[in-house]
């Protein structure tokens, strides 16, 4: 079983002791144990690092915890190197072989001399290793790539795929890994002898400790300002690996690279690189009283990132799911040239006039493997059949007279007529669907046609829905005087379901801070995002905003939008909370305009702008400039008509409408016939 309790990520260094004060370009390690991150550890030299790793492994072993240890240098050289020096392709033989040859102290090591001597053993002394970081000359090791000769590949296969990867032949200089590798592998070789270790991807990972090659720059973004890059990166990598479901980790680790090794996460970069949401992710620019809708949307687009895990599903199971990675065709469509019609196939164009061709025996039907056709002959072909070899042109059966063993037709017929070329739709390897797309029925056809069996998709976003207010009673119950039925919860559950997420009903909370707090605490363990309605303003009973405010992670969004009182946006135990207005009309509009795209991003889907179109207004209206308005609307007789009342409590208008009219900020008067933007409910992914 591929479950790991402890993840440790190490950023190695080929340099000498870096001193007592933590600094960059040194060795850094970060531990994440059962999802809990420890502060990154500064290791001033390799001897200290080896002792630290030994102590860590011992402690984890005693506690019975399984460890995945990531190291940021190649575990293997390009193919052929091992065989040349150890007589074996086994990369682990190279580890031991290096361990016997490297001498290493905090102040100096012999890696440049070893590289030079290996170059000389290969004959020329001009490669594969190069770069000498010492003051003195090293026999067999050049300072630059002048006259360079390398009997092996410059890069491993995985390095050709990983943008910006360095070759392991460069022994020093910014970004180089050759020195780290030569000084790191001997340490790993010793640790391997001391502990129960399996090395990825050379061995099955059934030991207590797995060594995995990582390259933080591949899967994590830039470190925030003020952080030491290496320290921050190892912590991020450890967090990313710890966050993966065991099955998904197994899928990412399932690579076949027995000689050269592989870089963890190559091909899964986007999926892995999902920074956690920050507590201040909803902060708006200071000093602005009413934030324009577009600015508020830009904040959501910019600050949010996917929070959902990834799983592999078969194509038919993937309907409605969000693609976690781009999908590329395994096979061309069509795979072979074929005929688009029922008719007769032959080779080449025919000019004007009558043509008579001898007809070959048999026929080519859809599904038949292409057979040879004798030169100068025609053959019967049926729609969808792969063209027989030698056939590139088809004449329609309706245009042909059948004779005795011949066909007769009139030209001209162009070369290639009535045929489809191989790959004219999609060619093998072509990206057919981008990551973040929600899979449609048409996508299922496309993926099936190009040979896909399984694809990586996001797990559904779990959205908790909570209503707040002492006045609310459940639909169907008896309502006392002064009470109203909870209308928002069923509506929000419907919206969230239509958006393709998984709904979690969090019930109703009274206007009571403790009750609300308990519900939020319980919810934050089982959902990815929480939608609440009511209590979002700053009034006496607006406990939602008060609570979030106290947690120090709330922004009251005052958006220049109507309808929609303030939105309380915040983080509760790391889970984003959308505090929607209580009024059902405002709650629905704010959900469509703000919560919907935000939840898309959290779900791993692409940012989407609801498509509208301009239609003549069937109404008149006077409007305040400076805010955007959404009117409940529908199209009749080619014009947008709007609901008679704009009252925010008029739920019947939401139901009457089939979409929204969007009036831009500068608009003031709208007259009958003026173009207005109409966005059908369908553009938001919901039915009318
Ligand atoms: P609030 O934002 O809590 O001040 O609520 C604003 C208005 O929306 C009040 O009239 C509430 O009674 C009403 N309201 C709040 N929550 C709901 C709900 N779940 N269903 C229907 N109306 C609600
Ligand atoms: Mg209320």
XYZ file of C-alpha atoms and ligand atoms in Angstrom:
712
model
C 0.000 0.000 0.000
C 1.292 3.383 -0.968
C 0.367 5.404 2.092
C 3.040 7.557 3.674
C 2.808 9.123 7.121
C 5.763 11.441 6.843
C 6.934 13.399 3.865
C 10.342 15.035 3.874
C 11.598 17.166 1.023
C 15.276 18.070 0.772
C 16.946 20.759 -1.317
C 20.549 19.557 -1.645
C 23.697 21.522 -2.296
C 27.024 20.536 -3.807
C 28.808 23.455 -2.165
C 30.804 23.686 1.047
C 29.633 24.600 4.562
C 27.315 27.622 4.443
C 27.849 28.850 8.008
C 25.726 29.091 11.117
C 23.165 31.590 9.845
C 20.336 30.202 7.733
C 20.753 31.353 4.131
C 19.788 30.528 0.614
C 21.682 28.103 -1.647
C 22.258 25.859 1.334
C 20.711 22.516 2.224
C 17.112 22.873 3.413
C 14.705 20.173 4.476
C 11.018 20.259 5.369
C 8.944 17.651 7.155
C 5.202 17.226 6.790
C 3.909 14.575 9.187
C 0.315 13.418 8.771
C -0.541 16.673 7.029
C 1.073 18.880 9.675
C 3.897 21.012 8.361
C 7.002 21.602 10.463
C 9.221 24.617 9.971
C 11.902 24.078 7.316
C 15.270 23.026 8.744
C 18.550 24.639 7.748
C 21.404 22.171 7.288
C 24.718 23.944 6.926
C 26.649 21.131 5.269
C 26.207 17.580 3.972
C 27.592 15.919 7.073
C 25.023 17.735 9.194
C 22.346 16.809 6.657
C 23.283 13.137 6.721
C 23.141 13.083 10.514
C 19.820 14.876 10.500
C 18.330 12.440 7.962
C 19.662 9.470 9.930
C 18.030 10.760 13.113
C 14.761 11.471 11.293
C 14.588 8.036 9.703
C 15.428 6.380 13.002
C 12.669 8.271 14.804
C 10.100 7.496 12.109
C 11.148 3.867 12.033
C 10.753 3.568 15.804
C 7.316 5.150 15.597
C 6.334 2.802 12.760
C 5.711 5.654 10.330
C 6.311 5.231 6.617
C 8.435 7.947 5.028
C 8.633 9.418 1.564
C 11.892 11.344 1.254
C 12.313 13.611 -1.776
C 15.742 14.810 -2.943
C 16.288 17.432 -5.602
C 18.993 15.807 -7.710
C 18.889 13.137 -10.427
C 18.875 9.552 -9.237
C 20.349 8.310 -12.505
C 22.663 9.473 -15.318
C 21.617 9.361 -18.977
C 21.481 5.794 -20.312
C 24.868 4.181 -20.969
C 26.812 5.891 -18.190
C 26.314 3.142 -15.635
C 27.205 0.406 -18.081
C 30.394 2.267 -19.079
C 31.709 2.536 -15.519
C 30.106 -0.196 -13.423
C 29.405 -2.705 -16.180
C 25.727 -2.606 -15.300
C 22.683 -0.525 -16.249
C 21.507 -0.628 -12.657
C 21.533 2.994 -11.440
C 21.840 1.834 -7.837
C 25.161 0.247 -8.767
C 26.268 3.762 -9.777
C 25.233 5.031 -6.335
C 27.524 2.544 -4.595
C 30.282 3.041 -7.116
C 30.190 6.820 -6.522
C 30.083 6.307 -2.771
C 33.409 4.488 -2.998
C 35.000 7.315 -4.933
C 33.691 10.543 -3.384
C 35.448 11.999 -0.374
C 33.538 14.807 1.237
C 34.166 17.116 4.183
C 32.439 20.380 5.150
C 35.330 22.328 3.641
C 36.125 20.446 0.461
C 35.283 17.467 -1.701
C 36.832 15.711 -4.696
C 33.912 15.948 -7.121
C 35.729 18.022 -9.756
C 38.724 15.685 -9.716
C 36.475 12.659 -9.984
C 34.598 14.218 -12.913
C 37.913 14.944 -14.630
C 39.215 11.433 -14.114
C 35.973 9.952 -15.497
C 36.315 12.141 -18.567
C 39.866 10.864 -19.043
C 38.751 7.240 -18.620
C 36.331 7.771 -21.469
C 39.268 8.818 -23.596
C 39.233 12.403 -24.706
C 38.933 14.313 -21.437
C 36.514 16.643 -23.218
C 33.332 15.385 -21.633
C 30.749 14.399 -20.650
C 31.473 16.372 -17.458
C 32.418 20.038 -17.618
C 32.744 23.134 -15.404
C 35.510 23.470 -12.889
C 34.648 25.542 -9.819
C 38.155 25.439 -8.344
C 40.997 27.952 -8.545
C 43.386 25.313 -9.867
C 43.099 23.440 -13.122
C 41.655 19.932 -12.966
C 43.039 17.340 -15.298
C 40.380 16.208 -17.776
C 37.765 18.782 -16.705
C 37.251 21.876 -18.858
C 36.019 25.180 -17.453
C 33.605 25.665 -20.332
C 32.027 23.779 -23.201
C 34.653 24.674 -25.793
C 35.669 21.472 -27.676
C 33.031 19.613 -25.653
C 32.435 15.962 -26.535
C 29.841 13.753 -24.863
C 29.477 10.047 -25.712
C 26.114 9.970 -23.886
C 22.870 11.923 -24.268
C 23.029 15.497 -23.001
C 19.900 14.973 -20.954
C 17.809 12.180 -19.567
C 14.466 11.577 -21.244
C 12.596 13.243 -18.372
C 14.854 16.294 -18.539
C 13.962 16.786 -22.175
C 10.339 17.008 -21.052
C 10.944 19.214 -18.015
C 11.335 22.790 -19.189
C 14.488 24.427 -17.885
C 16.040 21.253 -16.462
C 19.846 21.244 -16.257
C 22.040 18.393 -17.398
C 23.831 16.321 -14.813
C 27.122 16.794 -16.711
C 27.532 20.412 -15.588
C 29.460 20.205 -12.333
C 28.784 23.695 -10.991
C 27.421 27.173 -11.704
C 23.973 28.622 -11.142
C 21.258 26.003 -11.374
C 23.623 23.116 -12.135
C 22.892 19.741 -10.558
C 26.007 17.726 -11.471
C 27.774 18.546 -8.203
C 24.691 17.950 -6.066
C 24.226 14.588 -7.676
C 27.814 13.427 -7.162
C 27.802 14.496 -3.533
C 24.201 13.501 -2.823
C 24.070 9.977 -4.218
C 26.869 8.693 -1.898
C 24.870 9.925 1.099
C 21.731 8.188 -0.173
C 23.757 5.036 -0.853
C 24.837 4.961 2.818
C 21.334 5.669 4.105
C 20.048 2.893 1.901
C 22.388 0.416 3.543
C 21.371 1.558 6.999
C 17.583 1.644 6.582
C 14.801 -0.254 4.831
C 14.687 1.904 1.698
C 13.160 1.512 -1.759
C 14.298 3.875 -4.497
C 11.810 5.291 -6.966
C 11.328 4.478 -9.797
C 13.868 1.640 -9.770
C 12.294 -0.499 -7.063
C 8.771 -1.323 -5.902
C 7.933 1.055 -3.061
C 7.226 -1.595 -0.453
C 9.892 -0.556 2.063
C 9.492 1.628 5.147
C 11.197 4.522 3.393
C 10.876 5.623 -0.232
C 13.493 7.829 -1.869
C 11.966 9.960 -4.610
C 13.649 12.385 -6.983
C 11.990 15.815 -6.834
C 12.590 19.144 -8.486
C 10.757 21.833 -6.532
C 10.916 24.405 -9.329
C 8.870 22.050 -11.495
C 5.849 21.939 -9.239
C 5.867 25.015 -7.019
C 5.512 28.663 -7.934
C 7.712 31.564 -6.887
C 8.312 32.003 -3.174
C 6.538 34.962 -1.577
C 8.661 38.007 -0.919
C 10.779 37.809 2.205
C 10.946 34.003 2.241
C 14.140 32.034 1.600
C 13.354 30.343 -1.699
C 14.822 26.915 -0.930
C 13.195 26.750 2.495
C 9.804 27.763 1.184
C 10.011 25.422 -1.790
C 10.795 22.278 0.185
C 7.937 23.037 2.564
C 5.617 23.480 -0.423
C 6.695 20.240 -2.066
C 6.217 18.342 1.193
C 2.758 19.871 1.552
C 1.821 19.027 -2.037
C 2.821 15.399 -1.676
C 1.165 15.109 1.736
C -2.078 16.511 0.299
C -2.358 13.818 -2.378
C -4.756 10.942 -1.879
C -2.759 7.670 -1.681
C -4.324 6.365 -4.923
C -3.413 9.547 -6.749
C 0.124 9.491 -5.407
C 0.390 5.923 -6.685
C -0.766 7.065 -10.128
C 1.761 9.886 -10.228
C 4.527 7.514 -9.130
C 3.619 4.913 -11.764
C 6.407 5.623 -14.260
C 8.683 3.372 -16.223
C 12.255 4.700 -16.209
C 14.426 1.872 -14.888
C 17.804 3.269 -15.938
C 17.656 7.065 -15.901
C 15.008 7.673 -13.268
C 12.298 10.300 -13.389
C 11.320 13.605 -11.777
C 8.363 13.386 -9.409
C 5.284 15.168 -10.752
C 6.530 15.603 -14.315
C 3.362 15.835 -16.404
C 1.317 16.694 -13.294
C 2.744 20.163 -12.660
C -0.521 22.102 -12.743
C -2.314 19.624 -10.580
C 0.386 19.697 -7.923
C 0.893 23.414 -7.952
C -2.151 24.558 -6.048
C -1.056 26.998 -3.364
C -3.269 27.009 -0.258
C -5.749 29.852 -0.001
C -4.444 32.672 2.118
C -6.443 34.132 4.956
C -6.443 37.516 3.280
C -7.466 36.197 -0.136
C -10.621 38.288 -0.234
C -8.990 41.592 0.671
C -10.058 44.416 -1.636
C -8.013 47.495 -2.540
C -8.134 49.871 0.434
C -9.848 53.250 0.330
C -12.461 52.360 -2.287
C -15.967 52.791 -0.957
C -17.909 50.922 -3.603
C -15.848 48.410 -5.529
C -16.805 47.918 -9.183
C -18.035 44.413 -10.077
C -15.120 43.766 -12.461
C -12.545 44.620 -9.803
C -14.194 42.307 -7.322
C -14.229 39.541 -9.929
C -10.561 40.137 -10.722
C -9.741 39.596 -7.039
C -11.539 36.254 -7.059
C -9.881 35.157 -10.272
C -6.466 36.182 -9.056
C -6.479 34.936 -5.472
C -8.389 31.683 -5.633
C -6.969 28.372 -6.798
C -8.215 24.790 -7.035
C -8.761 23.007 -3.734
C -10.111 19.714 -5.011
C -8.139 16.480 -5.302
C -7.691 14.476 -8.460
C -8.812 10.982 -9.395
C -8.748 8.852 -12.519
C -12.045 7.887 -14.144
C -12.992 6.092 -17.309
C -14.250 8.343 -20.088
C -17.969 7.574 -19.610
C -17.703 8.225 -15.868
C -16.200 11.653 -16.459
C -19.329 13.417 -17.681
C -19.715 16.753 -15.916
C -16.325 16.475 -14.202
C -13.526 19.020 -14.495
C -10.419 17.860 -16.364
C -7.393 17.921 -14.071
C -4.927 17.815 -16.963
C -5.080 18.516 -20.686
C -6.211 15.568 -22.766
C -4.097 14.607 -25.795
C -5.214 12.199 -28.505
C -3.832 8.663 -28.303
C -4.872 8.072 -31.895
C -5.724 10.178 -34.947
C -9.281 10.750 -36.075
C -9.855 9.306 -38.554
C -7.060 6.824 -37.902
C -6.785 5.940 -41.605
C -7.952 7.660 -44.786
C -11.501 6.525 -45.437
C -14.448 7.071 -47.711
C -17.132 9.606 -46.873
C -19.725 8.026 -49.188
C -20.887 4.728 -50.680
C -19.243 4.420 -54.087
C -16.186 3.159 -55.985
C -12.584 3.888 -55.145
C -9.572 4.114 -57.432
C -6.262 5.972 -57.679
C -5.876 9.570 -58.838
C -7.940 12.236 -60.591
C -9.946 11.664 -63.756
C -10.359 14.363 -66.394
C -13.488 15.312 -68.348
C -15.123 12.616 -70.461
C -16.249 9.057 -69.853
C -14.115 6.613 -67.869
C -14.389 2.850 -67.757
C -12.432 0.962 -65.083
C -12.205 -2.744 -64.409
C -13.919 -3.570 -61.103
C -11.980 -5.657 -58.585
C -13.646 -8.476 -56.674
C -15.044 -7.855 -53.225
C -15.618 -4.607 -51.391
C -14.255 -2.521 -48.553
C -16.723 -1.961 -45.722
C -16.330 -0.024 -42.480
C -14.111 -2.009 -40.148
C -12.264 -3.925 -42.874
C -8.487 -3.700 -42.785
C -7.249 -1.975 -45.982
C -6.280 -4.475 -48.722
C -4.239 -4.045 -51.902
C -5.990 -3.003 -55.089
C -4.554 -3.933 -58.456
C -3.329 -0.957 -60.450
C -5.847 0.702 -62.743
C -8.790 -0.979 -61.010
C -11.757 0.344 -59.059
C -13.306 -1.289 -56.003
C -16.627 -1.046 -54.228
C -16.320 1.026 -51.001
C -18.893 1.698 -48.277
C -19.095 4.812 -46.079
C -16.519 4.792 -43.289
C -14.369 2.039 -44.842
C -10.618 2.579 -44.702
C -9.441 3.185 -48.275
C -7.845 0.080 -49.831
C -4.130 0.520 -50.484
C -3.692 2.366 -53.751
C -7.058 4.149 -53.495
C -7.210 7.879 -52.847
C -10.339 8.954 -54.744
C -13.951 7.866 -54.612
C -16.805 8.426 -57.049
C -20.389 8.401 -55.721
C -22.363 5.226 -56.487
C -25.201 7.389 -57.880
C -22.811 8.691 -60.556
C -21.706 5.231 -61.699
C -23.111 2.753 -64.211
C -22.228 -0.837 -63.409
C -21.156 -2.913 -66.420
C -19.984 -6.484 -66.665
C -16.927 -6.417 -64.429
C -16.480 -2.691 -65.043
C -17.733 0.663 -63.839
C -18.418 3.619 -66.072
C -18.691 7.276 -65.002
C -18.155 10.769 -66.370
C -15.295 13.011 -65.312
C -13.973 15.216 -64.108
C -13.349 13.727 -60.657
C -10.776 15.505 -58.494
C -8.046 13.545 -56.751
C -9.134 12.850 -53.170
C -12.842 13.397 -53.948
C -15.276 11.996 -51.346
C -12.535 10.823 -49.003
C -11.430 11.854 -45.542
C -7.714 12.147 -44.834
C -6.117 10.374 -41.878
C -5.949 12.802 -38.961
C -7.884 15.510 -40.789
C -9.901 16.026 -37.609
C -7.351 15.241 -34.895
C -3.806 13.906 -35.098
C -2.157 11.641 -32.549
C -0.660 13.637 -29.700
C -2.721 16.739 -30.374
C -4.203 18.421 -27.289
C -7.940 18.058 -27.714
C -9.278 19.374 -24.395
C -7.705 21.792 -21.960
C -7.333 21.327 -18.219
C -10.180 22.956 -16.324
C -12.838 22.115 -18.860
C -16.059 20.549 -17.643
C -16.641 17.386 -19.663
C -19.670 17.570 -21.960
C -21.407 14.711 -23.788
C -19.653 15.872 -26.994
C -16.311 15.652 -25.177
C -17.072 12.034 -24.347
C -17.441 11.334 -28.073
C -14.214 13.156 -28.874
C -12.195 11.409 -26.178
C -13.602 8.010 -27.073
C -12.868 8.573 -30.771
C -9.210 9.279 -30.157
C -8.708 6.226 -28.007
C -8.849 7.609 -24.466
C -9.783 5.107 -21.809
C -9.087 6.879 -18.530
C -8.544 10.528 -17.695
C -7.559 12.557 -14.654
C -10.438 14.618 -13.296
C -11.015 16.734 -10.230
C -13.046 15.359 -7.390
C -16.299 17.306 -7.052
C -16.199 20.487 -4.979
C -18.145 19.995 -1.746
C -20.246 23.054 -1.062
C -21.893 23.487 2.319
C -25.087 25.544 2.421
C -26.315 27.255 5.552
C -29.183 29.646 6.226
C -29.157 32.027 9.143
C -31.943 33.880 10.876
C -34.302 33.378 13.858
C -37.243 34.035 11.573
C -36.700 31.001 9.349
C -38.656 27.749 9.405
C -38.261 24.723 7.224
C -40.400 24.360 4.113
C -43.570 22.418 4.935
C -43.442 23.103 8.682
C -45.982 25.326 10.400
C -44.880 28.900 10.418
C -45.852 31.080 13.368
C -46.657 34.749 13.005
C -43.478 36.604 12.185
C -41.765 33.542 10.760
C -40.951 32.936 7.126
C -39.962 29.856 5.232
C -36.339 29.292 4.402
C -36.335 29.929 0.671
C -32.621 30.478 0.140
C -31.372 27.062 1.144
C -33.369 25.084 -1.417
C -32.480 27.690 -4.036
C -28.760 27.642 -3.268
C -28.716 23.852 -3.181
C -30.350 23.859 -6.605
C -27.867 26.359 -7.991
C -24.856 24.526 -6.612
C -26.099 21.219 -7.983
C -26.700 22.777 -11.390
C -23.157 24.189 -11.329
C -21.894 20.606 -11.041
C -20.758 20.619 -7.405
C -21.742 18.371 -4.513
C -24.158 19.924 -2.039
C -23.820 19.455 1.697
C -26.870 20.674 3.615
C -25.701 22.514 6.723
C -29.229 23.367 7.860
C -30.315 26.590 9.528
C -28.545 28.498 12.258
C -30.331 30.776 14.679
C -29.209 34.358 15.122
C -26.841 33.117 17.796
C -23.129 33.448 17.559
C -22.273 30.213 19.352
C -24.678 28.159 17.286
C -23.241 29.615 14.129
C -19.676 29.051 15.278
C -20.363 25.393 16.049
C -21.949 24.838 12.687
C -19.070 26.478 10.851
C -16.532 24.424 12.831
C -18.324 21.188 12.060
C -18.754 22.125 8.413
C -15.150 23.129 7.799
C -14.045 19.497 8.195
C -16.327 18.135 5.533
C -16.719 20.794 2.867
C -14.433 22.786 0.572
C -16.459 25.998 0.584
C -19.413 27.336 2.558
C -22.284 29.447 1.250
C -24.357 31.153 3.890
C -27.247 33.535 3.463
C -28.441 36.184 5.843
C -26.615 38.036 8.570
C -23.966 39.340 6.247
C -24.294 43.058 6.963
C -23.080 44.906 9.985
C -26.346 45.042 11.988
C -27.020 43.728 15.534
C -28.077 40.297 14.380
C -25.511 39.977 11.623
C -23.527 37.304 13.370
C -22.025 35.828 10.248
C -19.991 38.915 9.483
C -19.215 39.434 13.156
C -17.817 35.925 13.505
C -15.725 36.050 10.370
C -14.505 39.469 11.386
C -13.374 38.114 14.744
C -11.559 35.241 13.082
C -9.535 38.014 11.465
C -10.207 36.702 8.020
C -13.120 38.635 6.660
C -13.712 41.382 4.204
C -17.069 43.039 3.921
C -17.443 43.516 0.220
C -19.324 46.663 -0.706
C -19.812 46.184 -4.392
C -21.360 48.726 -6.727
C -24.100 46.308 -7.685
C -27.885 46.130 -7.398
C -29.374 43.929 -6.085
C -26.883 42.851 -3.436
C -26.188 44.298 -0.045
C -22.731 43.701 1.355
C -21.181 40.293 0.926
C -19.166 38.916 3.839
C -16.250 36.982 2.422
C -13.866 35.180 4.688
C -11.950 32.102 5.641
C -13.098 29.755 8.408
C -10.492 27.165 9.414
C -9.001 27.474 5.953
C -12.334 27.075 4.176
C -13.616 29.993 2.126
C -17.010 31.316 3.218
C -19.344 33.338 1.035
C -21.725 35.268 3.260
C -24.525 36.088 0.853
C -27.285 38.614 1.467
C -30.499 37.276 3.032
C -32.847 38.612 0.429
C -33.456 35.781 -2.015
C -33.152 37.975 -5.093
C -29.858 39.451 -3.939
C -28.690 36.028 -2.775
C -29.312 34.525 -6.200
C -27.778 37.385 -8.172
C -24.687 37.447 -5.960
C -24.368 33.686 -6.310
C -24.561 33.872 -10.086
C -22.219 36.824 -10.418
C -19.629 36.139 -7.672
C -19.962 32.729 -6.045
C -20.345 30.833 -9.312
C -17.029 31.829 -10.937
C -15.276 31.618 -7.569
C -16.510 28.066 -7.021
C -15.436 27.194 -10.548
C -11.869 28.150 -9.723
C -11.964 26.255 -6.411
C -13.260 23.229 -8.335
C -10.322 23.419 -10.750
C -12.458 24.689 -13.621
C -11.519 27.523 -15.936
C -12.677 31.037 -15.172
C -15.787 31.611 -17.211
C -17.639 34.737 -18.184
C -21.364 34.131 -18.758
C -22.158 34.806 -22.392
C -24.825 37.422 -23.031
C -26.073 39.130 -26.138
C -27.537 42.499 -26.984
C -31.269 42.740 -27.591
C -33.643 45.731 -27.827
C -35.131 46.737 -24.486
C -38.853 46.141 -24.111
C -38.936 48.422 -21.050
C -37.964 51.886 -19.882
C -35.887 52.611 -16.839
C -34.119 55.406 -15.001
C -30.940 54.242 -13.261
C -28.239 55.683 -11.021
C -24.894 55.931 -12.758
C -21.892 54.295 -11.087
C -23.301 50.905 -10.194
C -24.145 47.813 -12.176
C -27.703 46.529 -12.114
C -29.154 43.139 -12.831
C -32.867 42.928 -13.696
C -34.919 39.758 -13.775
C -35.726 39.409 -17.442
C -36.869 37.224 -20.292
C -37.099 37.549 -24.058
C -40.442 37.874 -25.740
C -40.922 38.900 -29.362
C -37.207 39.617 -29.714
C -37.189 42.107 -26.846
C -36.026 41.913 -23.273
C -38.881 42.404 -20.858
C -38.207 42.829 -17.155
C -40.161 41.866 -14.058
C -42.636 44.533 -13.017
C -41.123 45.059 -9.567
C -37.478 45.374 -8.673
C -38.192 44.601 -4.982
C -35.432 42.409 -3.617
C -37.878 40.196 -1.748
C -39.957 39.381 -4.821
C -39.069 35.752 -5.238
C -41.782 35.285 -7.861
C -39.766 37.484 -10.207
C -36.781 35.155 -10.022
C -39.020 32.330 -11.078
C -40.771 34.375 -13.763
C -37.446 35.344 -15.323
C -35.423 33.269 -17.793
C -32.287 35.337 -17.453
C -30.888 38.663 -16.324
C -30.518 42.004 -18.068
C -27.165 43.535 -17.174
C -27.077 47.330 -17.151
C -23.514 48.675 -17.124
C -22.232 51.175 -14.563
C -22.471 54.359 -16.718
C -26.061 53.730 -17.945
C -28.700 56.180 -16.708
C -31.788 55.974 -18.923
C -32.979 53.046 -20.942
C -35.716 53.590 -23.514
C -37.747 51.057 -25.430
C -35.614 49.710 -28.288
C -32.227 50.600 -26.740
C -29.820 47.669 -26.931
C -29.380 45.977 -23.547
C -27.299 42.971 -22.566
C -29.335 39.848 -21.859
C -27.715 36.875 -20.142
C -29.891 33.764 -20.242
C -29.937 31.621 -17.099
C -28.433 28.923 -19.323
C -25.232 30.967 -19.598
C -24.834 30.554 -15.847
C -25.281 26.819 -16.220
C -28.806 26.788 -14.808
C -32.060 26.017 -16.565
C -34.962 28.423 -16.938
P -30.471 39.565 6.589
O -29.395 39.624 5.555
O -30.267 38.429 7.538
O -30.665 40.868 7.272
O -31.798 39.232 5.807
C -32.319 40.117 4.834
C -33.714 39.703 4.478
O -33.695 38.406 3.853
C -34.666 39.581 5.658
O -35.928 40.027 5.258
C -34.676 38.085 5.920
O -35.857 37.677 6.564
C -34.580 37.524 4.527
N -33.999 36.205 4.535
C -32.861 35.853 5.158
N -32.593 34.552 4.971
C -33.611 34.061 4.214
C -33.912 32.784 3.708
N -33.107 31.747 3.928
N -35.037 32.637 2.981
C -35.846 33.676 2.751
N -35.603 34.914 3.195
C -34.510 35.120 3.948
Mg -31.001 37.754 9.301
